[in-house]
Short mmCIF file of C-alpha atoms in Angstrom, two decimals:
data_model
loop_
_atom_site.label_atom_id
_atom_site.label_comp_id
_atom_site.label_asym_id
_atom_site.label_seq_id
_atom_site.Cartn_x
_atom_site.Cartn_y
_atom_site.Cartn_z
CA MET A 205 149.94 43.08 6.95
CA ILE A 206 152.82 44.52 8.55
CA LYS A 207 150.31 47.83 9.79
CA LYS A 208 147.35 45.10 10.88
CA GLU A 209 150.00 43.02 12.99
CA SER A 210 150.87 46.20 14.56
CA LEU A 211 147.85 47.13 14.93
CA PHE A 212 146.69 43.89 16.57
CA THR A 213 149.50 43.99 18.88
CA SER A 214 148.81 47.48 19.97
CA ILE A 215 144.96 46.73 21.01
CA VAL A 216 146.26 43.87 22.81
CA ILE A 217 148.68 45.23 24.88
CA SER A 218 146.31 48.44 25.56
CA ALA A 219 143.65 45.52 26.74
CA LEU A 220 145.98 44.10 29.08
CA ILE A 221 147.18 47.27 30.59
CA TYR A 222 143.54 48.18 31.15
CA MET A 223 143.13 44.83 32.54
CA PHE A 224 145.65 45.03 34.88
CA PHE A 225 144.61 48.95 35.98
CA MET A 226 140.82 47.67 36.66
CA TRP A 227 142.09 44.62 38.86
CA GLY A 228 144.72 47.04 40.55
CA ALA A 229 141.75 49.13 41.45
CA LEU A 230 139.48 46.36 42.36
CA SER A 231 142.35 45.02 44.42
CA VAL A 232 142.72 48.02 46.54
CA GLN A 233 139.02 48.52 47.21
CA LEU A 234 138.38 44.44 48.07
CA LYS A 235 142.13 44.38 49.55
CA VAL A 236 142.86 41.19 47.90
CA PHE A 237 146.20 40.13 45.99
CA PRO A 238 147.95 42.24 45.00
CA TYR A 239 146.93 44.83 47.29
CA GLY A 240 149.60 44.41 49.80
CA LEU A 241 152.32 44.77 46.89
CA MET A 242 150.66 47.64 45.65
CA GLU A 243 150.05 49.28 49.23
CA ARG A 244 153.57 49.39 49.45
CA SER A 245 154.20 51.04 45.93
CA LEU A 246 151.86 53.72 47.01
CA ILE A 247 153.75 54.44 50.16
CA GLY A 248 156.80 54.58 48.12
CA MET A 249 155.35 57.00 45.85
CA SER A 250 153.88 59.21 48.54
CA ALA A 251 157.66 58.74 49.74
CA LEU A 252 158.75 60.56 46.59
CA PHE A 253 156.41 63.23 46.38
CA TYR A 254 156.88 64.42 49.64
CA ASN A 255 160.59 64.35 50.20
CA VAL A 256 161.85 64.41 46.80
CA LEU A 257 159.49 66.57 44.56
CA ASP A 258 158.21 68.96 46.96
CA PRO A 259 160.37 69.21 50.04
CA ASP A 260 160.21 71.48 53.11
CA PRO A 261 162.89 74.28 52.30
CA ALA A 262 163.31 74.75 55.58
CA LEU A 263 164.11 71.49 56.90
CA THR A 264 167.59 70.79 56.35
CA VAL A 265 169.00 67.31 56.41
CA SER A 266 172.37 68.69 57.19
CA GLY A 267 171.11 69.82 60.73
CA TYR A 268 172.47 73.63 60.18
CA ASN A 269 171.19 76.64 59.17
CA ARG A 270 171.68 80.44 59.30
CA PRO A 271 169.47 82.29 62.26
CA ILE A 272 166.71 84.30 60.24
CA PHE A 273 167.91 87.64 61.85
CA LYS A 274 171.31 88.98 61.40
CA GLU A 275 171.31 90.18 64.69
CA TYR A 276 171.90 86.36 66.06
CA TYR A 277 174.59 85.72 63.57
CA GLY A 278 177.76 84.51 65.44
CA ARG A 279 175.97 84.04 68.95
CA SER A 280 176.91 81.06 70.58
CA GLY A 281 175.88 80.18 74.68
CA VAL A 282 174.41 82.33 77.36
CA THR A 283 174.62 85.47 75.67
CA HIS A 284 172.49 87.37 78.60
CA ALA A 285 171.62 86.25 82.16
CA THR A 286 170.56 89.13 84.86
CA ASP A 287 171.37 88.32 88.61
CA SER A 288 167.77 88.44 89.08
CA ALA A 289 167.25 85.29 87.17
CA GLU A 290 166.94 82.10 89.62
CA GLU A 291 168.78 78.89 89.44
CA PHE A 292 167.17 76.89 86.84
CA TYR A 293 168.39 73.94 84.37
CA VAL A 294 167.90 73.48 80.67
CA LEU A 295 167.13 70.29 78.85
CA TYR A 296 167.40 70.48 75.15
CA SER A 297 167.70 68.65 71.85
CA ASN A 298 169.05 70.17 68.60
CA SER A 299 169.32 69.58 65.01
CA ALA A 300 172.97 68.91 64.78
CA ASP A 301 173.23 65.63 66.61
CA HIS A 302 171.42 63.09 68.72
CA ILE A 303 172.86 64.33 72.17
CA VAL A 304 170.22 65.58 74.55
CA ARG A 305 171.79 67.82 76.93
CA LEU A 306 171.30 69.20 80.29
CA ILE A 307 172.94 72.41 81.19
CA ASP A 308 172.84 75.09 84.32
CA ARG A 309 171.70 78.63 83.70
CA THR A 310 175.54 79.51 82.97
CA GLY A 311 175.28 77.22 80.03
CA GLN A 312 177.74 74.48 81.66
CA GLU A 313 176.59 70.78 80.47
CA LEU A 314 175.64 68.47 83.60
CA HIS A 315 174.49 65.83 82.09
CA ARG A 316 174.14 64.33 78.11
CA TRP A 317 172.00 61.43 76.80
CA ASP A 318 173.31 59.74 73.84
CA THR A 319 170.31 58.91 72.13
CA ASP A 320 171.83 57.28 68.49
CA PRO A 321 168.43 56.10 66.96
CA ILE A 322 170.39 54.34 63.91
CA GLY A 323 173.13 52.86 66.12
CA LYS A 324 170.71 51.74 69.68
CA LEU A 325 167.27 50.67 67.42
CA LYS A 326 165.94 48.60 65.14
CA LYS A 327 164.75 50.07 62.07
CA PRO A 328 160.64 49.53 61.76
CA ASN A 329 159.75 47.13 59.10
CA TYR A 330 157.48 50.10 57.50
CA ILE A 331 160.22 51.85 56.62
CA LEU A 332 161.15 50.73 53.38
CA GLN A 333 164.28 52.72 52.40
CA ASP A 334 167.48 53.43 54.21
CA ILE A 335 167.36 56.32 56.44
CA GLN A 336 170.23 58.34 57.12
CA SER A 337 171.10 59.42 60.58
CA GLN A 338 171.32 63.05 59.99
CA SER A 339 167.65 62.76 58.80
CA ILE A 340 166.28 61.87 62.11
CA GLU A 341 165.11 64.48 64.43
CA THR A 342 165.18 64.29 68.42
CA ARG A 343 161.66 66.12 68.42
CA ASP A 344 160.66 65.96 71.71
CA VAL A 345 162.20 64.98 74.97
CA VAL A 346 160.53 64.54 78.39
CA LEU A 347 162.79 64.02 81.57
CA GLN A 348 161.56 62.03 84.51
CA GLU A 349 162.90 62.29 88.08
CA ASN A 350 165.16 59.30 87.84
CA GLY A 351 167.10 60.59 84.88
CA ASP A 352 165.10 58.29 82.12
CA LEU A 353 164.55 60.10 78.99
CA LEU A 354 161.55 59.78 76.81
CA VAL A 355 162.01 60.93 73.30
CA VAL A 356 159.86 60.86 69.98
CA PHE A 357 161.92 60.65 66.95
CA GLU A 358 160.67 62.34 63.44
CA VAL A 359 162.22 61.95 59.98
CA ILE A 360 162.53 65.25 58.33
CA ASN A 361 160.23 65.47 55.47
CA GLN A 362 159.02 61.91 55.97
CA PHE A 363 156.71 61.38 58.22
CA HIS A 364 155.62 57.88 57.30
CA ASN A 365 158.96 56.96 57.88
CA ASN A 366 158.98 58.30 61.51
CA TYR A 367 161.01 56.04 64.28
CA GLY A 368 158.85 56.06 66.92
CA VAL A 369 158.96 56.68 71.00
CA VAL A 370 161.73 55.46 72.86
CA LYS A 371 162.67 55.40 76.74
CA TYR A 372 166.46 55.76 77.91
CA ASN A 373 167.83 55.68 81.12
CA LYS A 374 170.31 57.96 82.49
CA ASP A 375 173.26 56.09 81.09
CA SER A 376 171.56 56.39 77.72
CA ASP A 377 170.90 52.44 77.63
CA VAL A 378 167.30 51.80 75.77
CA VAL A 379 164.56 50.60 78.42
CA TRP A 380 161.72 50.06 76.17
CA TYR A 381 161.27 50.85 72.37
CA HIS A 382 157.88 51.41 70.82
CA GLN A 383 157.90 51.17 66.85
CA GLY A 384 155.00 53.54 65.41
CA ARG A 385 155.02 56.79 63.01
CA ASN A 386 155.03 58.91 66.04
CA HIS A 387 156.08 62.56 65.61
CA HIS A 388 156.22 65.89 67.35
CA TYR A 389 155.06 65.82 70.92
CA LEU A 390 155.02 64.02 74.13
CA ASP A 391 152.95 64.94 77.32
CA VAL A 392 153.01 62.47 80.66
CA ALA A 393 149.73 62.10 82.55
CA PRO A 394 149.61 62.22 86.38
CA ASN A 395 149.49 58.38 86.19
CA GLY A 396 152.33 57.98 84.10
CA ASP A 397 150.63 57.39 80.95
CA ILE A 398 152.36 58.90 77.97
CA TYR A 399 150.43 60.97 75.37
CA THR A 400 151.80 61.48 71.68
CA LEU A 401 150.67 61.60 67.98
CA SER A 402 150.86 59.08 65.53
CA LEU A 403 149.68 58.61 61.72
CA ASP A 404 148.64 55.82 59.27
CA VAL A 405 149.50 56.05 55.44
CA LEU A 406 146.18 55.85 53.67
CA THR A 407 146.27 54.01 50.27
CA GLY A 408 142.44 54.24 50.03
CA ARG A 409 139.91 56.85 50.65
CA PHE A 410 139.14 58.31 54.06
CA PRO A 411 136.46 56.34 55.42
CA TYR A 412 134.22 59.16 55.86
CA ASP A 413 131.30 60.93 53.70
CA SER A 414 132.41 64.48 54.19
CA LEU A 415 136.18 63.45 52.84
CA LYS A 416 135.25 60.84 49.70
CA GLN A 417 136.27 63.21 47.06
CA ILE A 418 139.94 63.29 48.89
CA HIS A 419 142.24 61.12 46.75
CA PRO A 420 145.38 58.99 48.15
CA PRO A 421 147.81 58.76 49.69
CA SER A 422 146.86 60.91 52.64
CA PHE A 423 147.61 60.61 56.39
CA GLU A 424 145.35 59.71 58.95
CA ASP A 425 146.15 61.22 62.11
CA TYR A 426 145.88 59.72 65.82
CA ILE A 427 146.43 60.55 69.33
CA GLU A 428 148.11 57.46 71.12
CA VAL A 429 148.36 56.67 74.80
CA LEU A 430 151.44 54.37 75.73
CA GLY A 431 151.89 53.11 79.51
CA ASP A 432 154.67 53.62 81.19
CA ASP A 433 156.03 50.33 79.87
CA GLY A 434 155.99 51.63 76.22
CA ALA A 435 152.78 49.61 75.52
CA LEU A 436 149.94 50.95 73.55
CA LYS A 437 146.79 51.29 75.37
CA LYS A 438 144.61 53.56 73.10
CA ARG A 439 144.62 55.11 69.68
CA VAL A 440 141.72 57.62 68.29
CA SER A 441 141.67 58.75 65.26
CA ILE A 442 141.53 62.59 64.96
CA ILE A 443 139.58 63.17 61.77
CA GLY A 444 137.50 60.42 63.17
CA ALA A 445 136.68 62.14 66.72
CA ILE A 446 135.91 65.16 64.58
CA ASN A 447 133.39 63.58 62.42
CA ASN A 448 131.62 62.19 65.20
CA SER A 449 131.28 65.59 66.87
CA GLN A 450 128.92 68.67 65.60
CA TYR A 451 131.94 69.98 63.95
CA GLY A 452 132.01 66.94 61.53
CA PRO A 453 130.90 67.79 57.96
CA VAL A 454 131.06 71.67 58.30
CA PHE A 455 134.96 71.50 59.43
CA LEU A 456 135.94 68.52 57.35
CA GLU A 457 134.54 69.90 54.00
CA THR A 458 137.56 72.52 54.69
CA LEU A 459 140.26 70.18 53.96
CA TYR A 460 139.74 70.18 50.56
CA ASN A 461 141.19 73.70 50.40
CA SER A 462 144.42 72.45 52.48
CA ASN A 463 147.54 72.49 50.54
CA GLY A 464 148.93 69.73 52.97
CA LYS A 465 150.12 67.07 50.33
CA GLY A 466 147.82 64.60 51.84
CA ASP A 467 149.23 65.85 55.39
CA TYR A 468 145.82 67.78 55.59
CA LEU A 469 145.84 68.60 59.52
CA HIS A 470 149.54 67.93 60.71
CA PRO A 471 148.74 67.54 64.49
CA ASN A 472 151.77 68.66 66.58
CA THR A 473 150.52 68.93 70.25
CA ALA A 474 148.53 66.58 72.19
CA TYR A 475 148.25 68.19 75.60
CA TYR A 476 146.85 66.40 78.57
CA ILE A 477 144.30 68.27 80.22
CA THR A 478 144.83 67.84 84.23
CA LYS A 479 142.58 68.13 86.92
CA ASN A 480 143.62 71.57 87.40
CA ASP A 481 143.36 72.76 84.20
CA ALA A 482 139.53 71.16 84.11
CA LEU A 483 138.77 73.09 87.44
CA SER A 484 140.10 76.26 85.81
CA SER A 485 138.11 75.79 82.69
CA PRO A 486 133.94 75.00 82.27
CA LEU A 487 134.90 73.89 78.61
CA PHE A 488 137.02 70.62 79.16
CA LYS A 489 137.14 67.66 81.58
CA GLU A 490 140.16 65.80 82.90
CA GLY A 491 141.56 63.38 80.57
CA GLN A 492 140.63 65.03 77.59
CA VAL A 493 143.44 66.29 75.07
CA LEU A 494 144.17 69.55 73.44
CA VAL A 495 145.43 69.33 70.00
CA SER A 496 146.88 71.77 67.53
CA LEU A 497 146.24 71.07 64.08
CA ARG A 498 148.89 73.40 61.94
CA ASN A 499 147.76 73.06 58.46
CA VAL A 500 144.11 74.51 59.32
CA ASP A 501 144.98 77.06 61.95
CA THR A 502 142.87 75.12 64.35
CA ILE A 503 142.75 73.75 68.00
CA VAL A 504 140.55 71.20 68.96
CA ALA A 505 139.68 69.34 72.15
CA ILE A 506 139.16 65.44 72.04
CA ASP A 507 137.31 63.21 74.43
CA LEU A 508 139.20 60.04 74.19
CA GLU A 509 136.70 57.71 76.03
CA LYS A 510 133.78 58.83 73.57
CA GLU A 511 136.36 59.59 70.61
CA GLN A 512 134.52 63.04 69.75
CA ALA A 513 135.67 66.38 69.38
CA VAL A 514 134.02 68.75 72.29
CA TRP A 515 135.41 72.00 71.11
CA LEU A 516 137.06 73.27 68.04
CA SER A 517 138.33 77.05 66.99
CA LYS A 518 140.08 78.81 64.65
CA GLY A 519 141.45 82.18 65.33
CA PRO A 520 144.13 85.15 65.04
CA TRP A 521 146.92 82.67 64.21
CA VAL A 522 148.72 80.67 61.42
CA GLY A 523 150.63 77.46 61.53
CA GLN A 524 150.58 77.29 65.36
CA HIS A 525 152.40 74.89 67.81
CA ASP A 526 152.41 73.87 71.31
CA SER A 527 148.68 74.81 72.57
CA LYS A 528 148.18 74.67 76.41
CA LEU A 529 145.64 75.49 79.34
CA MET A 530 147.11 78.26 81.44
CA ASN A 531 146.23 78.61 85.13
CA ASP A 532 143.38 81.13 84.54
CA GLY A 533 141.54 78.40 82.29
CA ARG A 534 142.91 80.54 79.10
CA ILE A 535 144.67 78.67 76.08
CA ALA A 536 148.10 79.70 74.93
CA LEU A 537 149.98 78.95 72.07
CA PHE A 538 152.97 79.73 70.02
CA ASP A 539 151.44 81.62 66.89
CA ASN A 540 154.41 80.74 64.57
CA MET A 541 153.10 82.79 61.44
CA GLY A 542 150.10 84.83 62.33
CA ALA A 543 151.93 87.95 61.88
CA GLN A 544 154.29 86.64 59.12
CA ALA A 545 153.97 89.60 56.92
CA LEU A 546 155.78 91.44 59.72
CA LYS A 547 158.43 88.64 59.95
CA LYS A 548 157.24 88.24 63.59
CA SER A 549 156.04 85.31 65.65
CA ARG A 550 153.79 85.61 68.88
CA ILE A 551 152.96 83.92 72.12
CA LEU A 552 149.10 84.52 72.35
CA SER A 553 146.40 83.72 75.19
CA PHE A 554 142.79 83.83 74.66
CA ASP A 555 139.47 83.18 76.59
CA MET A 556 137.26 80.89 74.71
CA LEU A 557 134.08 82.15 76.38
CA LYS A 558 134.76 86.01 76.11
CA ASN A 559 136.67 85.77 72.88
CA ASP A 560 139.27 87.92 74.19
CA TYR A 561 142.61 87.77 72.80
CA ARG A 562 146.31 88.82 74.13
CA VAL A 563 149.54 88.91 73.13
CA LEU A 564 152.15 87.74 75.85
CA TYR A 565 155.42 88.23 74.04
CA GLU A 566 156.00 89.51 70.21
CA GLY A 567 159.81 90.57 70.43
CA ASN A 568 160.87 94.10 69.56
CA GLU A 569 163.31 95.65 66.99
CA LYS A 570 166.27 95.28 69.22
CA HIS A 571 165.39 91.28 69.69
CA PRO A 572 163.43 90.12 66.69
CA PHE A 573 161.46 86.94 67.13
CA TYR A 574 160.10 85.31 64.25
CA SER A 575 160.22 81.21 64.07
CA PRO A 576 157.97 80.00 61.16
CA PHE A 577 158.57 75.91 62.19
CA CYS A 578 158.34 74.03 65.21
CA SER A 579 159.25 75.84 68.58
CA ALA A 580 157.69 76.02 71.99
CA PHE A 581 157.03 78.06 75.30
CA GLU A 582 156.23 77.44 79.03
CA ILE A 583 154.60 79.91 81.15
CA LEU A 584 156.37 79.68 84.70
CA GLU A 585 154.81 79.92 88.18
CA SER A 586 156.46 83.33 88.28
CA GLY A 587 154.51 84.76 85.06
CA ASN A 588 158.10 84.60 83.35
CA ILE A 589 157.56 82.88 79.97
CA PHE A 590 160.43 80.15 78.71
CA ILE A 591 160.66 80.41 75.07
CA VAL A 592 162.53 77.90 72.08
CA SER A 593 162.54 79.15 69.08
CA HIS A 594 163.96 76.89 66.84
CA HIS A 595 165.17 78.26 63.65
CA ASN A 596 167.51 80.53 65.34
CA GLY A 597 168.85 78.12 67.73
CA ARG A 598 167.65 80.12 70.97
CA MET A 599 166.24 79.44 74.05
CA PHE A 600 165.31 82.76 76.21
CA GLU A 601 163.31 83.77 79.13
CA VAL A 602 161.42 87.17 79.22
CA ARG A 603 159.36 88.88 82.10
CA GLU A 604 155.45 89.58 81.73
CA ASN A 605 157.00 92.97 80.42
CA GLY A 606 158.84 91.58 77.90
CA GLU A 607 162.53 92.19 79.40
CA ILE A 608 164.92 89.21 78.61
CA ILE A 609 166.46 87.92 81.74
CA TRP A 610 167.97 84.86 80.14
CA GLU A 611 169.57 83.56 76.71
CA TYR A 612 171.19 81.25 75.17
CA PHE A 613 172.04 79.83 71.48
CA ILE A 614 172.94 76.28 70.65
CA PRO A 615 176.94 76.42 70.21
CA ILE A 616 178.16 75.65 66.98
CA ASP A 617 182.03 74.90 66.93
CA ASP A 618 182.81 75.83 63.31
CA PRO A 619 185.67 77.89 62.53
CA LYS A 620 185.31 78.14 59.18
CA ASP A 621 181.60 79.54 59.38
CA LYS A 622 180.82 81.31 62.78
CA ASN A 623 177.02 82.41 61.53
CA LYS A 624 175.98 78.79 61.19
CA SER A 625 173.22 77.69 64.03
CA ALA A 626 171.58 74.37 64.47
CA GLY A 627 167.59 74.42 65.30
CA VAL A 628 166.63 73.53 68.53
CA TYR A 629 163.76 71.03 68.76
CA SER A 630 162.91 70.62 72.51
CA GLY A 631 163.66 72.93 75.34
CA LYS A 632 162.52 72.32 78.67
CA ARG A 633 162.98 74.37 82.03
CA TYR A 634 163.60 72.31 85.26
CA LEU A 635 164.32 73.32 88.87
CA HIS A 636 166.66 71.65 91.22
CA ALA A 637 163.88 69.80 93.02
CA ASP A 638 162.97 68.42 89.77
CA LEU A 639 166.26 66.70 89.25
CA PRO A 640 166.59 63.99 92.07
CA PHE A 641 168.71 61.87 89.82
CA LEU A 642 171.50 64.32 89.48
CA PHE A 643 170.97 65.97 93.06
CA GLU A 644 170.47 62.91 95.45
CA LYS A 645 174.05 62.87 96.69
CA GLU A 646 174.14 66.43 97.98
#
C-alpha cells in the first residue's frame, strides 16, 4: 500500500511539474502571466552565467592589474616627452576610480570631474541586484567646449546592468541622466546629437528566421541617438539592420559559431560619418554609422534612416576596437589580437575598394605594444598617432615612423606594490583652442 501511494504521489508531482513547465513555456511565447516574473528570473539567470560562472578574467572588479610587459612595471606619470611635441592636453578615465582628469603634456592635472555613479545617480529599475561602485567603469568620456562632460558607464562583466549616459557640468554636477544599458562608446555629431550603443536582454528567441535556432537569453544590440538634452531620438537594431540587407542570412548564420555567451556581436564603436568623411569615401553617406563588432571580427556601416547595413567586411584583425574613417577615405582601427600569437596589437588602415591593408603602428622590442581588450587611438592632423593602451595603463603619441614623442602611465600611489597599474578606459587629446572653458580668462 505504501509503495502504491508513493508511486501515485510521484506521478502527481511529475504531472504538476510538467504542467507548470508547459505553462511557463507558453507564457513566454504569449507574454501572459507569469511572463513578467519569469523574464526577471531569466535576466537573473543570465547574470549568474555571465558574471559568476564564466567571468572575463582580464576585467577585475578591483580596478587594478599588472602591465602585460615587465618593461612597463613601476612606470608612472610622464616617462617620455620630446621638445618637439606641441602643447596639448589629455583627458582620461581609468579603472581605479571615477575621477576624470585633464592633464597637460607635463602630467600636471588642470581639472577634474568627480562622476561618482553610485552617489550621484539613481540606480536604474532594470538592475535587480546591488552593484559595487568599483564594478562600474567610466567607459568613455567626451569633453565639450563649455566644460560639460559626457560619460557612458559600463558594469564589468555585467552588460545587462549598464548604467547609461550622463552629462556633468564643469563642476561635476549632473545636468541630465539617460538611464539605459548603454556601453563602450560616445560620438557627437555636428548638430549635437550623441551616438552610443545599447542592448536589450532577450528572454525569447530572436525575431529573425536566420537566428531561430539560437536559444535565450541573448543580447540584441542597438545604436542609440540621444539629443543634446539626453532624450532618446532614435534606436536601431544592429542585427535587424544586417537582416534587412544583402548580408542578412549569409552573415547571421555565422553567429551560430560564436562563443559569445549570448553576446554574439559585442559592438564597441558607433562612429558617426560626417560630411567630410562621406566626401572622402564613395561607399558612405553623411549620417551613416560605422560599427565595430568585436566578437565576430567585423566592421559594418549602417544607414539609420533605412535601418539597413550598407557595407560589411571582415579582415586581418581580431577583437578590434575604435574603427573610424581617415581623411583619405581609408578605415583605420585598433587591431587588438590580430597578431595575438606574437603578443602584439596593431593600428591598421585599409582601403575598402582596393583591399589594401597597412600597419600604421605595431611597437617594437624596446617598446612592446599589446592590449587584448578595450583601447583606442586618434590620428592627428600632423599624421602622428595618439594611442590608448588599456591594460598597460599607458597613453602615448608616435610619429608616422613609430618614434615615441610622448608617453604617460596612470599614476598609482601604492608603496606596497610599485608594479600595480590601472587600465585606461578613455583617453582624448585636445589643443588649447579646444578648451575655452579652461582658458577663457587668458
